[in-house]
Structure formats: structure tokens, C-alpha cells
mmCIF file of C-alpha atoms and ligand atoms in Angstrom:
data_model
loop_
_atom_site.group_PDB
_atom_site.id
_atom_site.type_symbol
_atom_site.label_atom_id
_atom_site.label_comp_id
_atom_site.label_asym_id
_atom_site.label_seq_id
_atom_site.Cartn_x
_atom_site.Cartn_y
_atom_site.Cartn_z
ATOM 1 C CA MET C 1 23.607 -17.986 2.864
ATOM 2 C CA TYR C 2 24.383 -14.662 2.501
ATOM 3 C CA GLN C 3 22.998 -11.862 4.537
ATOM 4 C CA ALA C 4 22.490 -8.257 3.758
ATOM 5 C CA THR C 5 20.929 -5.486 5.686
ATOM 6 C CA SER C 6 22.478 -1.690 3.545
ATOM 7 C CA VAL C 7 21.256 -1.464 -0.074
ATOM 8 C CA THR C 8 25.352 -0.826 -0.730
ATOM 9 C CA GLU C 9 26.237 -4.168 0.759
ATOM 10 C CA LEU C 10 22.839 -5.985 -1.179
ATOM 11 C CA ARG C 11 24.667 -4.440 -4.424
ATOM 12 C CA GLN C 12 27.937 -5.852 -3.984
ATOM 13 C CA TYR C 13 26.476 -9.234 -4.283
ATOM 14 C CA LEU C 14 24.182 -8.671 -7.016
ATOM 15 C CA GLN C 15 26.836 -7.275 -8.739
ATOM 16 C CA HIS C 16 28.787 -10.210 -8.684
ATOM 17 C CA TRP C 17 25.986 -12.585 -10.001
ATOM 18 C CA LYS C 18 25.377 -9.753 -12.907
ATOM 19 C CA ASP C 19 29.316 -10.472 -13.365
ATOM 20 C CA HIS C 20 28.352 -13.921 -13.828
ATOM 21 C CA GLU C 21 25.653 -13.553 -15.843
ATOM 22 C CA GLN C 22 23.548 -15.331 -13.469
ATOM 23 C CA SER C 23 19.574 -14.416 -13.180
ATOM 24 C CA VAL C 24 17.961 -13.620 -9.774
ATOM 25 C CA ALA C 25 14.074 -14.599 -8.436
ATOM 26 C CA PHE C 26 13.666 -11.990 -6.082
ATOM 27 C CA ILE C 27 10.764 -12.936 -2.932
ATOM 28 C CA PRO C 28 9.747 -9.956 -1.330
ATOM 29 C CA THR C 29 8.209 -11.180 2.383
ATOM 30 C CA MET C 30 7.323 -9.685 5.990
ATOM 31 C CA GLY C 31 9.266 -12.967 7.435
ATOM 32 C CA ASN C 32 7.249 -15.072 9.743
ATOM 33 C CA LEU C 33 7.745 -17.761 7.204
ATOM 34 C CA HIS C 34 6.240 -20.777 6.953
ATOM 35 C CA ALA C 35 5.647 -23.148 4.508
ATOM 36 C CA GLY C 36 3.584 -20.994 1.913
ATOM 37 C CA HIS C 37 7.182 -18.781 1.551
ATOM 38 C CA MET C 38 9.171 -21.799 1.240
ATOM 39 C CA SER C 39 7.322 -22.957 -1.823
ATOM 40 C CA LEU C 40 7.762 -19.495 -3.231
ATOM 41 C CA ILE C 41 11.301 -19.974 -2.810
ATOM 42 C CA GLU C 42 11.572 -23.093 -4.531
ATOM 43 C CA LYS C 43 9.580 -21.374 -7.633
ATOM 44 C CA GLY C 44 11.982 -19.040 -7.820
ATOM 45 C CA GLN C 45 14.598 -21.636 -7.084
ATOM 46 C CA SER C 46 13.015 -23.407 -10.558
ATOM 47 C CA LEU C 47 13.707 -19.877 -12.619
ATOM 48 C CA CYS C 48 16.625 -18.095 -11.753
ATOM 49 C CA ASP C 49 20.365 -18.944 -10.811
ATOM 50 C CA ARG C 50 20.242 -17.333 -7.972
ATOM 51 C CA SER C 51 17.482 -16.572 -5.164
ATOM 52 C CA LEU C 52 17.179 -13.843 -2.630
ATOM 53 C CA CYS C 53 14.212 -12.943 -0.055
ATOM 54 C CA SER C 54 13.372 -9.987 1.698
ATOM 55 C CA ILE C 55 12.132 -9.789 5.173
ATOM 56 C CA PHE C 56 11.124 -6.469 6.071
ATOM 57 C CA VAL C 57 8.185 -5.857 8.231
ATOM 58 C CA ASN C 58 6.556 -2.353 6.034
ATOM 59 C CA PRO C 59 5.244 -0.380 8.375
ATOM 60 C CA MET C 60 3.484 1.760 5.356
ATOM 61 C CA GLN C 61 1.102 -0.968 4.747
ATOM 62 C CA PHE C 62 -0.420 -1.037 8.564
ATOM 63 C CA GLY C 63 -3.260 1.076 9.276
ATOM 64 C CA PRO C 64 -3.417 2.924 12.344
ATOM 65 C CA ASN C 65 -5.932 0.242 13.758
ATOM 66 C CA GLU C 66 -3.197 -2.533 12.905
ATOM 67 C CA ASP C 67 -0.639 -4.026 14.805
ATOM 68 C CA PHE C 68 1.871 -3.247 13.492
ATOM 69 C CA ASN C 69 4.262 -3.020 16.727
ATOM 70 C CA HIS C 70 2.754 -7.109 17.473
ATOM 71 C CA TYR C 71 3.495 -8.602 14.077
ATOM 72 C CA PRO C 72 5.658 -11.867 14.049
ATOM 73 C CA ARG C 73 9.185 -11.353 14.179
ATOM 74 C CA THR C 74 10.762 -14.189 14.123
ATOM 75 C CA LEU C 75 14.123 -14.450 12.370
ATOM 76 C CA ASP C 76 15.930 -17.204 13.694
ATOM 77 C CA SER C 77 13.706 -19.358 12.427
ATOM 78 C CA ASP C 78 13.235 -17.378 9.555
ATOM 79 C CA LEU C 79 16.703 -17.520 8.970
ATOM 80 C CA ALA C 80 17.300 -21.233 9.560
ATOM 81 C CA GLN C 81 14.629 -22.257 7.094
ATOM 82 C CA LEU C 82 15.938 -19.681 4.369
ATOM 83 C CA GLU C 83 19.481 -21.549 5.023
ATOM 84 C CA ALA C 84 17.645 -25.351 5.158
ATOM 85 C CA ALA C 85 15.570 -23.732 1.536
ATOM 86 C CA GLY C 86 19.007 -23.239 -0.132
ATOM 87 C CA CYS C 87 18.449 -19.580 -0.692
ATOM 88 C CA ASP C 88 21.321 -17.576 -1.915
ATOM 89 C CA LEU C 89 20.680 -14.194 0.060
ATOM 90 C CA VAL C 90 18.642 -12.478 2.520
ATOM 91 C CA TYR C 91 17.939 -8.432 2.371
ATOM 92 C CA LEU C 92 17.183 -7.620 6.083
ATOM 93 C CA PRO C 93 16.308 -3.480 5.112
ATOM 94 C CA THR C 94 15.814 -1.321 8.343
ATOM 95 C CA ALA C 95 13.497 1.249 8.274
ATOM 96 C CA SER C 96 15.637 4.033 8.479
ATOM 97 C CA GLU C 97 17.196 3.072 5.036
ATOM 98 C CA LEU C 98 13.816 2.249 3.575
ATOM 99 C CA TYR C 99 12.401 5.506 4.408
ATOM 100 C CA PRO C 100 15.023 7.955 5.691
ATOM 101 C CA GLN C 101 12.347 10.966 6.312
ATOM 102 C CA GLY C 102 10.056 8.747 7.660
ATOM 103 C CA LEU C 103 6.762 8.050 5.949
ATOM 104 C CA ASP C 104 4.763 11.466 5.514
ATOM 105 C CA LYS C 105 7.197 12.051 2.842
ATOM 106 C CA ILE C 106 7.849 9.332 0.629
ATOM 107 C CA THR C 107 7.190 9.299 -2.583
ATOM 108 C CA GLN C 108 3.736 6.544 -2.646
ATOM 109 C CA VAL C 109 3.076 4.161 -5.354
ATOM 110 C CA GLN C 110 -0.821 3.906 -5.966
ATOM 111 C CA VAL C 111 -2.459 1.113 -8.259
ATOM 112 C CA THR C 112 -5.438 2.313 -10.137
ATOM 113 C CA ASP C 113 -9.231 0.329 -10.033
ATOM 114 C CA LEU C 114 -7.805 -2.817 -8.405
ATOM 115 C CA THR C 115 -7.028 -1.315 -5.101
ATOM 116 C CA ASP C 116 -10.987 0.343 -4.464
ATOM 117 C CA HIS C 117 -12.732 -3.158 -3.565
ATOM 118 C CA TYR C 118 -12.445 -6.636 -1.065
ATOM 119 C CA GLU C 119 -8.332 -5.165 1.067
ATOM 120 C CA GLY C 120 -8.504 -2.301 -0.565
ATOM 121 C CA ALA C 121 -11.619 -0.988 1.090
ATOM 122 C CA HIS C 122 -11.321 -2.692 4.306
ATOM 123 C CA ARG C 123 -7.831 -1.484 4.452
ATOM 124 C CA PRO C 124 -7.270 1.823 3.270
ATOM 125 C CA GLY C 125 -4.060 2.727 2.247
ATOM 126 C CA HIS C 126 -2.267 -0.664 2.612
ATOM 127 C CA PHE C 127 -1.929 -1.712 -1.361
ATOM 128 C CA THR C 128 -0.168 1.900 -1.009
ATOM 129 C CA GLY C 129 1.936 1.045 1.669
ATOM 130 C CA VAL C 130 2.531 -2.479 -0.878
ATOM 131 C CA ALA C 131 2.765 -1.342 -3.909
ATOM 132 C CA THR C 132 5.872 1.411 -2.875
ATOM 133 C CA VAL C 133 7.434 -0.747 -1.290
ATOM 134 C CA VAL C 134 7.740 -3.519 -3.460
ATOM 135 C CA LEU C 135 8.624 -0.596 -5.974
ATOM 136 C CA LYS C 136 11.575 0.742 -4.049
ATOM 137 C CA LEU C 137 12.230 -3.304 -3.791
ATOM 138 C CA PHE C 138 12.519 -3.605 -7.282
ATOM 139 C CA ASN C 139 14.388 -0.897 -7.628
ATOM 140 C CA ILE C 140 17.035 -2.197 -5.548
ATOM 141 C CA VAL C 141 17.425 -5.673 -6.263
ATOM 142 C CA LYS C 142 16.482 -5.431 -10.175
ATOM 143 C CA PRO C 143 15.562 -8.795 -10.187
ATOM 144 C CA ASP C 144 14.446 -10.803 -12.923
ATOM 145 C CA VAL C 145 12.053 -12.854 -11.922
ATOM 146 C CA SER C 146 9.869 -12.079 -8.852
ATOM 147 C CA VAL C 147 7.414 -14.799 -7.128
ATOM 148 C CA PHE C 148 4.130 -13.711 -5.187
ATOM 149 C CA GLY C 149 1.591 -16.080 -3.754
ATOM 150 C CA LYS C 150 -1.726 -16.321 -4.689
ATOM 151 C CA LYS C 151 -3.241 -16.555 -1.654
ATOM 152 C CA ASP C 152 -2.979 -13.170 -1.525
ATOM 153 C CA PHE C 153 -4.599 -12.658 -4.765
ATOM 154 C CA GLN C 154 -5.310 -9.105 -4.992
ATOM 155 C CA GLN C 155 -2.193 -8.560 -4.083
ATOM 156 C CA TYR C 156 -0.920 -10.801 -6.513
ATOM 157 C CA ARG C 157 -3.115 -8.831 -9.411
ATOM 158 C CA VAL C 158 -1.925 -5.155 -7.691
ATOM 159 C CA ILE C 159 1.318 -6.252 -8.002
ATOM 160 C CA SER C 160 1.459 -7.317 -11.600
ATOM 161 C CA LYS C 161 -0.522 -4.138 -12.775
ATOM 162 C CA MET C 162 1.549 -1.755 -11.554
ATOM 163 C CA VAL C 163 4.881 -3.778 -13.474
ATOM 164 C CA ALA C 164 2.474 -3.335 -16.307
ATOM 165 C CA ASP C 165 1.184 0.240 -16.179
ATOM 166 C CA LEU C 166 4.886 1.513 -15.357
ATOM 167 C CA ASN C 167 6.835 -0.642 -17.663
ATOM 168 C CA LEU C 168 9.145 -2.377 -14.771
ATOM 169 C CA ASP C 169 11.146 -5.167 -16.440
ATOM 170 C CA VAL C 170 10.750 -8.127 -13.958
ATOM 171 C CA GLN C 171 8.642 -10.986 -14.739
ATOM 172 C CA ILE C 172 5.965 -11.432 -12.110
ATOM 173 C CA ILE C 173 5.082 -14.970 -10.861
ATOM 174 C CA GLY C 174 2.138 -16.226 -8.891
ATOM 175 C CA GLN C 175 2.279 -19.542 -6.772
ATOM 176 C CA GLU C 176 -0.592 -21.641 -6.574
ATOM 177 C CA THR C 177 -1.431 -21.617 -2.714
ATOM 178 C CA THR C 178 -0.248 -23.693 -0.086
ATOM 179 C CA ARG C 179 -2.654 -25.500 2.221
ATOM 180 C CA GLU C 180 -2.549 -27.981 4.830
ATOM 181 C CA ALA C 181 -4.338 -31.458 4.277
ATOM 182 C CA SER C 182 -7.606 -30.116 5.461
ATOM 183 C CA GLY C 183 -7.471 -27.561 2.492
ATOM 184 C CA LEU C 184 -6.880 -24.773 4.723
ATOM 185 C CA ALA C 185 -4.765 -22.222 2.666
ATOM 186 C CA THR C 186 -1.282 -22.033 4.476
ATOM 187 C CA SER C 187 -1.114 -18.591 6.319
ATOM 188 C CA SER C 188 1.182 -16.553 9.307
ATOM 189 C CA ARG C 189 -2.397 -15.818 11.040
ATOM 190 C CA ASN C 190 -3.383 -19.812 11.482
ATOM 191 C CA GLN C 191 -0.940 -19.893 14.531
ATOM 192 C CA TYR C 192 -3.531 -17.534 15.956
ATOM 193 C CA LEU C 193 -6.390 -20.227 15.795
ATOM 194 C CA ASP C 194 -6.960 -22.753 18.714
ATOM 195 C CA ASP C 195 -7.746 -26.299 17.773
ATOM 196 C CA GLU C 196 -11.227 -26.351 17.413
ATOM 197 C CA GLN C 197 -10.731 -23.191 15.175
ATOM 198 C CA THR C 198 -8.492 -24.540 12.828
ATOM 199 C CA ASP C 199 -10.430 -27.715 12.004
ATOM 200 C CA ARG C 200 -13.880 -25.359 11.318
ATOM 201 C CA ALA C 201 -11.661 -23.015 9.316
ATOM 202 C CA ALA C 202 -11.325 -25.856 6.684
ATOM 203 C CA MET C 203 -14.688 -25.094 5.733
ATOM 204 C CA ILE C 204 -13.764 -21.828 4.445
ATOM 205 C CA TYR C 205 -11.635 -23.717 1.020
ATOM 206 C CA GLN C 206 -14.761 -26.248 1.058
ATOM 207 C CA ILE C 207 -17.543 -23.611 0.722
ATOM 208 C CA LEU C 208 -14.608 -21.990 -1.836
ATOM 209 C CA ARG C 209 -14.768 -25.578 -3.952
ATOM 210 C CA ASP C 210 -18.208 -26.274 -4.259
ATOM 211 C CA ALA C 211 -19.040 -22.758 -5.382
ATOM 212 C CA ALA C 212 -16.520 -23.215 -7.848
ATOM 213 C CA HIS C 213 -17.770 -26.165 -8.890
ATOM 214 C CA GLN C 214 -21.760 -25.059 -9.258
ATOM 215 C CA ILE C 215 -19.900 -22.685 -11.664
ATOM 216 C CA SER C 216 -17.902 -25.149 -13.733
ATOM 217 C CA GLU C 217 -21.387 -27.052 -13.653
ATOM 218 C CA GLY C 218 -22.738 -24.346 -15.306
ATOM 219 C CA GLU C 219 -24.320 -22.087 -12.099
ATOM 220 C CA ARG C 220 -24.375 -18.611 -13.366
ATOM 221 C CA ASP C 221 -27.026 -16.248 -11.518
ATOM 222 C CA TYR C 222 -23.322 -15.581 -9.553
ATOM 223 C CA PRO C 223 -25.201 -13.466 -6.702
ATOM 224 C CA ALA C 224 -27.666 -16.119 -5.981
ATOM 225 C CA THR C 225 -24.396 -18.486 -5.496
ATOM 226 C CA GLU C 226 -22.569 -15.693 -3.555
ATOM 227 C CA GLN C 227 -25.692 -15.780 -1.085
ATOM 228 C CA ARG C 228 -25.359 -19.411 -0.627
ATOM 229 C CA ALA C 229 -21.920 -19.390 0.540
ATOM 230 C CA LEU C 230 -22.027 -16.328 2.970
ATOM 231 C CA ALA C 231 -25.054 -18.169 4.652
ATOM 232 C CA LYS C 232 -23.425 -21.657 4.979
ATOM 233 C CA LEU C 233 -20.265 -19.208 6.453
ATOM 234 C CA GLU C 234 -22.154 -17.268 8.939
ATOM 235 C CA GLN C 235 -23.847 -20.441 10.107
ATOM 236 C CA ALA C 236 -20.666 -21.983 11.054
ATOM 237 C CA GLY C 237 -19.686 -18.889 12.611
ATOM 238 C CA PHE C 238 -18.138 -17.042 10.503
ATOM 239 C CA LYS C 239 -17.548 -13.209 10.544
ATOM 240 C CA THR C 240 -17.037 -12.946 6.051
ATOM 241 C CA ASP C 241 -16.091 -9.211 4.909
ATOM 242 C CA TYR C 242 -16.902 -10.768 1.015
ATOM 243 C CA PHE C 243 -17.043 -13.658 -0.690
ATOM 244 C CA LYS C 244 -16.969 -12.268 -3.723
ATOM 245 C CA ILE C 245 -16.842 -13.934 -7.729
ATOM 246 C CA CYS C 246 -14.791 -11.631 -9.860
ATOM 247 C CA ASN C 247 -13.175 -11.808 -13.249
ATOM 248 C CA ALA C 248 -10.130 -12.676 -12.150
ATOM 249 C CA ARG C 249 -7.658 -9.784 -14.300
ATOM 250 C CA THR C 250 -10.263 -6.643 -13.299
ATOM 251 C CA LEU C 251 -11.776 -8.603 -10.385
ATOM 252 C CA LEU C 252 -14.561 -6.577 -10.942
ATOM 253 C CA PRO C 253 -17.893 -8.985 -10.362
ATOM 254 C CA ALA C 254 -17.995 -11.308 -12.850
ATOM 255 C CA GLY C 255 -20.418 -11.716 -15.479
ATOM 256 C CA PRO C 256 -22.135 -14.938 -17.459
ATOM 257 C CA GLU C 257 -19.366 -14.001 -20.330
ATOM 258 C CA ASP C 258 -16.690 -13.944 -18.528
ATOM 259 C CA ARG C 259 -14.359 -17.128 -18.854
ATOM 260 C CA ASP C 260 -11.440 -16.526 -16.217
ATOM 261 C CA LEU C 261 -13.077 -16.432 -12.580
ATOM 262 C CA VAL C 262 -11.671 -15.832 -9.103
ATOM 263 C CA ILE C 263 -13.478 -16.509 -6.226
ATOM 264 C CA LEU C 264 -12.333 -13.763 -3.129
ATOM 265 C CA VAL C 265 -13.245 -14.618 0.601
ATOM 266 C CA THR C 266 -12.903 -13.309 3.802
ATOM 267 C CA ALA C 267 -13.729 -15.334 6.458
ATOM 268 C CA ALA C 268 -13.103 -14.094 10.448
ATOM 269 C CA LEU C 269 -13.382 -16.387 13.348
ATOM 270 C CA GLY C 270 -12.872 -14.709 16.831
ATOM 271 C CA VAL C 271 -10.326 -11.786 15.456
ATOM 272 C CA THR C 272 -8.479 -13.785 13.075
ATOM 273 C CA ARG C 273 -9.568 -12.652 9.545
ATOM 274 C CA LEU C 274 -8.714 -15.425 7.045
ATOM 275 C CA LEU C 275 -8.002 -14.649 3.447
ATOM 276 C CA ASP C 276 -8.409 -17.795 0.516
ATOM 277 C CA ASN C 277 -9.442 -17.371 -2.805
ATOM 278 C CA ILE C 278 -9.825 -19.973 -5.505
ATOM 279 C CA GLU C 279 -9.470 -19.778 -9.190
ATOM 280 C CA VAL C 280 -12.019 -20.861 -12.204
ATOM 281 C CA SER C 281 -11.516 -21.120 -15.603
ATOM 282 C CA LEU C 282 -14.236 -21.547 -17.868
ATOM 283 C CA TRP C 283 -12.854 -21.826 -21.213
HETATM 284 O O1 PAF I 301 3.023 -10.335 1.265
HETATM 285 C C1 PAF I 301 4.147 -10.358 1.958
HETATM 286 O O2 PAF I 301 4.070 -10.406 2.744
HETATM 287 C C2 PAF I 301 4.172 -8.140 1.927
HETATM 288 O O3 PAF I 301 2.802 -7.487 1.128
HETATM 289 C C3 PAF I 301 5.241 -8.064 1.212
HETATM 290 C C4 PAF I 301 4.804 -8.143 -0.253
HETATM 291 C C5 PAF I 301 6.312 -8.776 1.057
HETATM 292 C C6 PAF I 301 5.314 -6.710 1.100
HETATM 293 O O4 PAF I 301 5.564 -6.122 1.738
#
């Protein structure tokens, strides 16, 4: 696996692939890689000739009260996993190359509508940081395909909207969430749970599945479904920010006429805030 730390270096590899008419799948990450990331790489590899992963803990997407400095950085293990997965190239940009004048002066990409609610409301500025760095990375890499995990469903939709709104020439693929045997969504944050919390966290997906089942069976009183789910989560000791049944494209609260739904949830155990979702198709 090749490693590049500068745009110039990276573009040399990319040019070589372009000369050989090889397509490129790009998987942007912040490192601390796990099975979920590996499934993104695998998906990219199934679609393109070459796979490229970036590792960059993007300061612009962290709020002032979020701990950018303590975000887990596990480069050796990340590189070993990428190598084992057969990733062709890893890009390790530096903050000074991506943000030469610091964060204050950089042009910002603000994706409208989709960023007003849920994680956007909970983490002001977060999606501007994500969209800005992803657009920069797309312009540097110019991939044919880029793969995003649907576990961060809102992020996946925000990136898809940015690509559509700005006519970017890259195909965005949403990859299904990787789960533990218990149903718990694989996440870097799971490492902060103790054993008891890890067992309990599996309830999040069970409650999502129950709600999805009720909707598939004809339930259309979505606010009542949400209230029942929130009550179950709270009873089990979770602190929830939202459990919301939405239109899967607009992320607006779903109505009875919507056919493609997603249920978005965050549920915290102690200081660990877990995100999950489930899609429901009523076609
Ligand atoms: O999902 C992530 O890891 C990050 O938000 C991303 C897409 C790599 C941008 O920094």
C-alpha cells in the first residue's frame, strides 16, 4: 500500500492510475478504523479498479466543547488494517496543507435544509466542517466513486445533497451499517462502553426494529410510535436527543404519504452518545 502525505505526492499516484484508465473509489475517514470502515473499503473495491482511503481528524467538524484533541488516533493499527484489506493508497493529509491559513479564513460549504435538524442542531457547525473537508478531498482526489456509511445517515444524505447541488462528478454510495452479533452498530464510540453498557446498547437496534415492524404492519401514527420508543429507551437508562421517523430523502418528519422512511435515533449511555437508524420501505 502506498502512502501520500502531500497533494503533490498523491496526485502522482492518481495520475499513474488515470494514465492506465483505472477507476478510483475513495473512502474518507478520521481513522480509528474498525469493521465498519473495512466494509466501505470492500464496497469501493467491488466497484472500482483502485481504492484510496484518507485518514484525517478534521478539526473543522468539532465544536468548541467537543474533544478534538482526545479523538482516538491509532495510525499503526489503521495502516495494518488497510494493508490487510488490500487498500491501494492511503492519504494522510496534514492540517497545515488542508487549512494553510487556519480554520477561520477558509471558504465554507454550507449544505442547506438537511443540516438544520438532528445532529446539525445538536452540533452547530458540524456539517459545515464535514462538507468543507469532503469537498476539498473530492477536489484533491477526483474519485469516480466515494463510499459513506449509512450509520451516519444524516451525513450520508448531506454529502449526497452537496454532490447533487454542486454538480460534482462523483458517485456517492451509501453502505449498509455493520453490526455486532447483538445488533449494536459498529462504531468507534463503542470502545467507551463497559461490558454492561455494551449489552444494554443492543436495545437501540431492537427498539428501532420494533418501530420499523409496527410501521410495516400499518402503524401511521408516527408521533405515537416515537413516544413509545423514547419511553422504552428512557426506561432502559438511555438519555435520548431524538427518535424521529423521517422521509429518507428530505429528513423531514414523515407523513402517511411517505414511502421511503428512515428512523433516526441518538441514545446516550453515560457520556457515550450512540447514533443509529433503520430504513423502512413502504412500497
Ligand atoms: O465520517 C467521518 O469519519 C467524517 O465525518 C468524514 C466523512 C471523514 C469527514 O471528516
